Amino acid sequence: MSEYLLYIENGKNYLVDTGSPFSIHYGSSQMGNTIGKLYPGMLEELTENLKIEVTGLIGTDQLMMARWHFNPENSKLSRLSDEFDLSGYKAYLLGQHLTLPVIEVKANGESHKLIIDTCSTLNYLKGNLLSGEVVSTVEDYHPMLGNFTTHGHTYSLEAFEKKSEVLFYDIPQMMEMTLGSQIQGILGCGFMSSFEWVIDLDKQTWWMKI
């Protein structure tokens, strides 16, 4: 299981972030170039926090340009051609929030719409939706927020017809404000990296290996 998703190209590490609408130092992104100028130390901070050199960040603007395949056996992400055989996969139509992929899940039997964020090490729910005792307290990091402390609760999760017991953490207020009223939280990389899948964000489709 991976805590974050990397794409390696020409020996360089690019952080794959389905929770970001823009890319930095990968492809052409006006917003990414602006963010890079406003926050020139972002990649250095990511490198320090992840303990691996990060050359750039690939957001949904560049992810939409191709299909991508994830292999959980080696945590490898690769580009695909349209001719890739998808007969052993099941397709799921995604929702969208600010160009970010959204999937409806069940957490302890309750339906919630979550952004799939491959750059998030944790799963998050809005604070007013969390229940049960706190079983974990950790420090997480967000480029725009820095380090922060959050508290985890045990949940049974069903997403893409896959079931798992996971922890959901309380989402920081600043992050919660960006979700709006229709999105309840974030589905992180830990859950997604447990399975083999293909994404085509241009067609808003996520295929899970059967």
CSV table of C-alpha atoms in Angstrom, one decimal:
chain,number,residue,atom,x,y,z
A,1,MET,CA,0.0,0.0,0.0
A,2,SER,CA,1.4,3.4,-1.0
A,3,GLU,CA,0.8,6.7,0.9
A,4,TYR,CA,1.3,8.7,-2.3
A,5,LEU,CA,1.5,8.1,-6.0
A,6,LEU,CA,4.5,8.7,-8.2
A,7,TYR,CA,5.0,8.7,-11.9
A,8,ILE,CA,8.7,8.2,-13.0
A,9,GLU,CA,9.8,9.7,-16.3
A,10,ASN,CA,13.4,9.9,-17.4
A,11,GLY,CA,14.5,9.0,-13.9
A,12,LYS,CA,12.6,11.9,-12.3
A,13,ASN,CA,9.8,11.6,-9.7
A,14,TYR,CA,6.5,13.3,-10.4
A,15,LEU,CA,3.9,13.4,-7.6
A,16,VAL,CA,0.5,12.4,-9.1
A,17,ASP,CA,-2.2,14.4,-7.6
A,18,THR,CA,-5.8,13.7,-8.6
A,19,GLY,CA,-6.7,16.3,-5.9
A,20,SER,CA,-5.1,19.2,-7.8
A,21,PRO,CA,-6.6,20.8,-10.9
A,22,PHE,CA,-3.1,22.0,-12.0
A,23,SER,CA,0.3,20.6,-12.6
A,24,ILE,CA,3.7,22.1,-11.7
A,25,HIS,CA,6.9,21.5,-13.8
A,26,TYR,CA,5.1,19.0,-15.9
A,27,GLY,CA,3.4,20.0,-19.2
A,28,SER,CA,2.0,23.4,-19.7
A,29,SER,CA,-0.2,24.8,-16.9
A,30,GLN,CA,-0.9,28.5,-16.6
A,31,MET,CA,-2.3,28.0,-13.1
A,32,GLY,CA,0.6,25.8,-12.1
A,33,ASN,CA,3.2,28.3,-13.4
A,34,THR,CA,1.4,31.0,-11.3
A,35,ILE,CA,1.4,28.8,-8.2
A,36,GLY,CA,5.0,27.9,-8.8
A,37,LYS,CA,5.9,31.6,-8.8
A,38,LEU,CA,3.8,32.4,-5.7
A,39,TYR,CA,5.0,29.4,-3.8
A,40,PRO,CA,8.5,28.7,-5.2
A,41,GLY,CA,9.4,26.4,-2.3
A,42,MET,CA,6.5,23.9,-2.7
A,43,LEU,CA,8.4,21.1,-4.4
A,44,GLU,CA,11.3,21.4,-2.0
A,45,GLU,CA,8.9,21.1,0.9
A,46,LEU,CA,7.2,18.1,-0.7
A,47,THR,CA,10.7,16.5,-1.1
A,48,GLU,CA,11.5,17.1,2.5
A,49,ASN,CA,8.2,15.8,3.8
A,50,LEU,CA,8.0,12.7,1.6
A,51,LYS,CA,11.7,11.9,1.9
A,52,ILE,CA,12.0,11.5,-1.9
A,53,GLU,CA,13.1,14.0,-4.5
A,54,VAL,CA,10.0,15.5,-6.2
A,55,THR,CA,10.7,17.1,-9.6
A,56,GLY,CA,7.1,18.1,-10.3
A,57,LEU,CA,3.4,17.6,-9.7
A,58,ILE,CA,0.9,16.1,-12.2
A,59,GLY,CA,-2.6,17.4,-11.6
A,60,THR,CA,-5.9,16.6,-13.4
A,61,ASP,CA,-5.1,19.1,-16.3
A,62,GLN,CA,-2.3,16.7,-17.4
A,63,LEU,CA,-3.9,13.5,-16.3
A,64,MET,CA,-6.8,14.2,-18.7
A,65,MET,CA,-4.4,13.9,-21.6
A,66,ALA,CA,-4.0,10.2,-21.3
A,67,ARG,CA,-5.2,6.9,-19.8
A,68,TRP,CA,-3.1,5.7,-16.8
A,69,HIS,CA,-2.7,2.3,-15.3
A,70,PHE,CA,-1.7,1.5,-11.7
A,71,ASN,CA,-0.2,-1.8,-10.6
A,72,PRO,CA,-0.4,-2.4,-6.9
A,73,GLU,CA,2.3,-5.1,-7.0
A,74,ASN,CA,5.1,-2.6,-7.7
A,75,SER,CA,3.2,0.7,-7.1
A,76,LYS,CA,4.0,1.6,-10.7
A,77,LEU,CA,1.9,4.1,-12.6
A,78,SER,CA,2.2,4.1,-16.4
A,79,ARG,CA,0.6,5.7,-19.5
A,80,LEU,CA,-1.7,3.6,-21.6
A,81,SER,CA,-2.8,3.6,-25.2
A,82,ASP,CA,-6.5,3.5,-26.1
A,83,GLU,CA,-6.0,0.0,-27.3
A,84,PHE,CA,-5.3,-1.4,-23.8
A,85,ASP,CA,-7.5,-4.4,-23.1
A,86,LEU,CA,-10.0,-3.5,-20.5
A,87,SER,CA,-12.0,-6.7,-20.6
A,88,GLY,CA,-10.8,-7.7,-17.1
A,89,TYR,CA,-11.9,-4.4,-15.6
A,90,LYS,CA,-15.2,-2.9,-14.5
A,91,ALA,CA,-16.0,0.7,-15.4
A,92,TYR,CA,-17.3,3.3,-12.9
A,93,LEU,CA,-18.5,6.7,-13.9
A,94,LEU,CA,-17.0,9.5,-11.8
A,95,GLY,CA,-18.5,12.7,-10.6
A,96,GLN,CA,-16.5,15.9,-10.7
A,97,HIS,CA,-15.8,18.9,-8.4
A,98,LEU,CA,-13.6,21.7,-9.8
A,99,THR,CA,-12.2,19.1,-12.4
A,100,LEU,CA,-11.4,16.7,-9.5
A,101,PRO,CA,-12.7,13.1,-9.6
A,102,VAL,CA,-15.5,12.3,-7.2
A,103,ILE,CA,-16.9,8.9,-6.2
A,104,GLU,CA,-19.9,8.0,-4.0
A,105,VAL,CA,-18.9,5.6,-1.2
A,106,LYS,CA,-20.5,4.1,1.8
A,107,ALA,CA,-18.8,4.7,5.2
A,108,ASN,CA,-20.4,2.8,8.0
A,109,GLY,CA,-23.4,2.3,5.7
A,110,GLU,CA,-23.8,6.1,5.1
A,111,SER,CA,-23.5,7.4,1.5
A,112,HIS,CA,-20.9,10.2,1.0
A,113,LYS,CA,-19.4,11.8,-2.1
A,114,LEU,CA,-15.6,12.0,-1.8
A,115,ILE,CA,-12.9,13.5,-3.9
A,116,ILE,CA,-10.3,10.8,-4.9
A,117,ASP,CA,-7.0,12.4,-3.9
A,118,THR,CA,-3.9,10.3,-4.7
A,119,CYS,CA,-1.7,12.9,-3.0
A,120,SER,CA,-3.5,12.5,0.3
A,121,THR,CA,-2.0,10.0,2.7
A,122,LEU,CA,-5.2,9.9,4.8
A,123,ASN,CA,-9.0,9.6,4.2
A,124,TYR,CA,-10.9,12.6,5.5
A,125,LEU,CA,-14.5,13.4,6.4
A,126,LYS,CA,-16.1,16.7,7.5
A,127,GLY,CA,-16.0,17.0,11.2
A,128,ASN,CA,-19.8,17.0,11.7
A,129,LEU,CA,-20.0,13.6,9.9
A,130,LEU,CA,-17.5,11.8,12.0
A,131,SER,CA,-18.6,9.5,14.8
A,132,GLY,CA,-17.1,7.0,17.2
A,133,GLU,CA,-14.1,7.3,19.4
A,134,VAL,CA,-10.8,8.7,18.3
A,135,VAL,CA,-8.3,5.8,17.8
A,136,SER,CA,-5.5,7.7,16.1
A,137,THR,CA,-3.9,11.1,16.3
A,138,VAL,CA,-1.4,12.0,13.6
A,139,GLU,CA,0.4,14.9,12.1
A,140,ASP,CA,-0.3,15.5,8.4
A,141,TYR,CA,1.0,18.0,5.8
A,142,HIS,CA,-0.6,20.1,3.1
A,143,PRO,CA,1.4,22.5,0.9
A,144,MET,CA,-1.0,25.4,1.6
A,145,LEU,CA,-1.5,24.6,5.3
A,146,GLY,CA,1.8,23.3,6.5
A,147,ASN,CA,1.8,20.7,9.2
A,148,PHE,CA,-1.4,20.0,11.2
A,149,THR,CA,-2.8,17.5,13.7
A,150,THR,CA,-5.8,15.4,12.9
A,151,HIS,CA,-7.8,12.6,14.6
A,152,GLY,CA,-8.9,9.3,13.1
A,153,HIS,CA,-12.0,7.2,13.6
A,154,THR,CA,-12.5,3.6,12.5
A,155,TYR,CA,-14.9,3.1,9.6
A,156,SER,CA,-16.0,0.3,7.3
A,157,LEU,CA,-15.6,1.6,3.8
A,158,GLU,CA,-17.2,0.4,0.5
A,159,ALA,CA,-16.0,2.1,-2.7
A,160,PHE,CA,-15.9,0.7,-6.3
A,161,GLU,CA,-17.5,-2.4,-4.7
A,162,LYS,CA,-14.4,-3.0,-2.7
A,163,LYS,CA,-14.7,-3.2,1.1
A,164,SER,CA,-12.1,-2.4,3.7
A,165,GLU,CA,-11.7,-1.2,7.3
A,166,VAL,CA,-10.1,2.2,7.2
A,167,LEU,CA,-9.5,5.3,9.3
A,168,PHE,CA,-11.3,8.6,8.5
A,169,TYR,CA,-9.8,11.8,9.9
A,170,ASP,CA,-11.3,15.2,10.6
A,171,ILE,CA,-10.5,17.5,7.7
A,172,PRO,CA,-9.0,20.9,8.5
A,173,GLN,CA,-11.4,23.8,8.2
A,174,MET,CA,-9.5,25.5,5.4
A,175,MET,CA,-9.6,22.3,3.4
A,176,GLU,CA,-13.3,21.8,4.2
A,177,MET,CA,-14.2,25.2,2.8
A,178,THR,CA,-13.0,24.2,-0.6
A,179,LEU,CA,-15.3,21.1,-0.7
A,180,GLY,CA,-18.5,23.0,-0.8
A,181,SER,CA,-21.8,21.5,0.3
A,182,GLN,CA,-22.0,18.6,-2.1
A,183,ILE,CA,-18.7,16.9,-1.2
A,184,GLN,CA,-18.2,15.3,2.2
A,185,GLY,CA,-14.6,14.4,2.2
A,186,ILE,CA,-11.5,12.9,0.6
A,187,LEU,CA,-10.6,9.3,-0.4
A,188,GLY,CA,-6.8,9.0,0.0
A,189,CYS,CA,-4.1,7.0,-1.7
A,190,GLY,CA,-3.9,4.3,0.9
A,191,PHE,CA,-7.2,2.8,-0.1
A,192,MET,CA,-6.7,3.3,-3.9
A,193,SER,CA,-3.2,1.9,-4.0
A,194,SER,CA,-4.5,-1.5,-2.7
A,195,PHE,CA,-6.1,-2.2,-6.1
A,196,GLU,CA,-5.3,-2.4,-9.8
A,197,TRP,CA,-7.0,0.2,-11.9
A,198,VAL,CA,-7.1,2.4,-15.0
A,199,ILE,CA,-8.3,6.0,-15.1
A,200,ASP,CA,-9.4,8.1,-18.0
A,201,LEU,CA,-10.3,11.5,-16.5
A,202,ASP,CA,-11.2,12.9,-19.9
A,203,LYS,CA,-14.1,10.4,-20.1
A,204,GLN,CA,-14.6,10.6,-16.3
A,205,THR,CA,-14.2,6.9,-15.9
A,206,TRP,CA,-12.3,4.8,-13.4
A,207,TRP,CA,-11.8,1.1,-14.2
A,208,MET,CA,-11.2,-1.4,-11.4
A,209,LYS,CA,-9.6,-4.8,-12.0
A,210,ILE,CA,-12.1,-7.5,-11.4
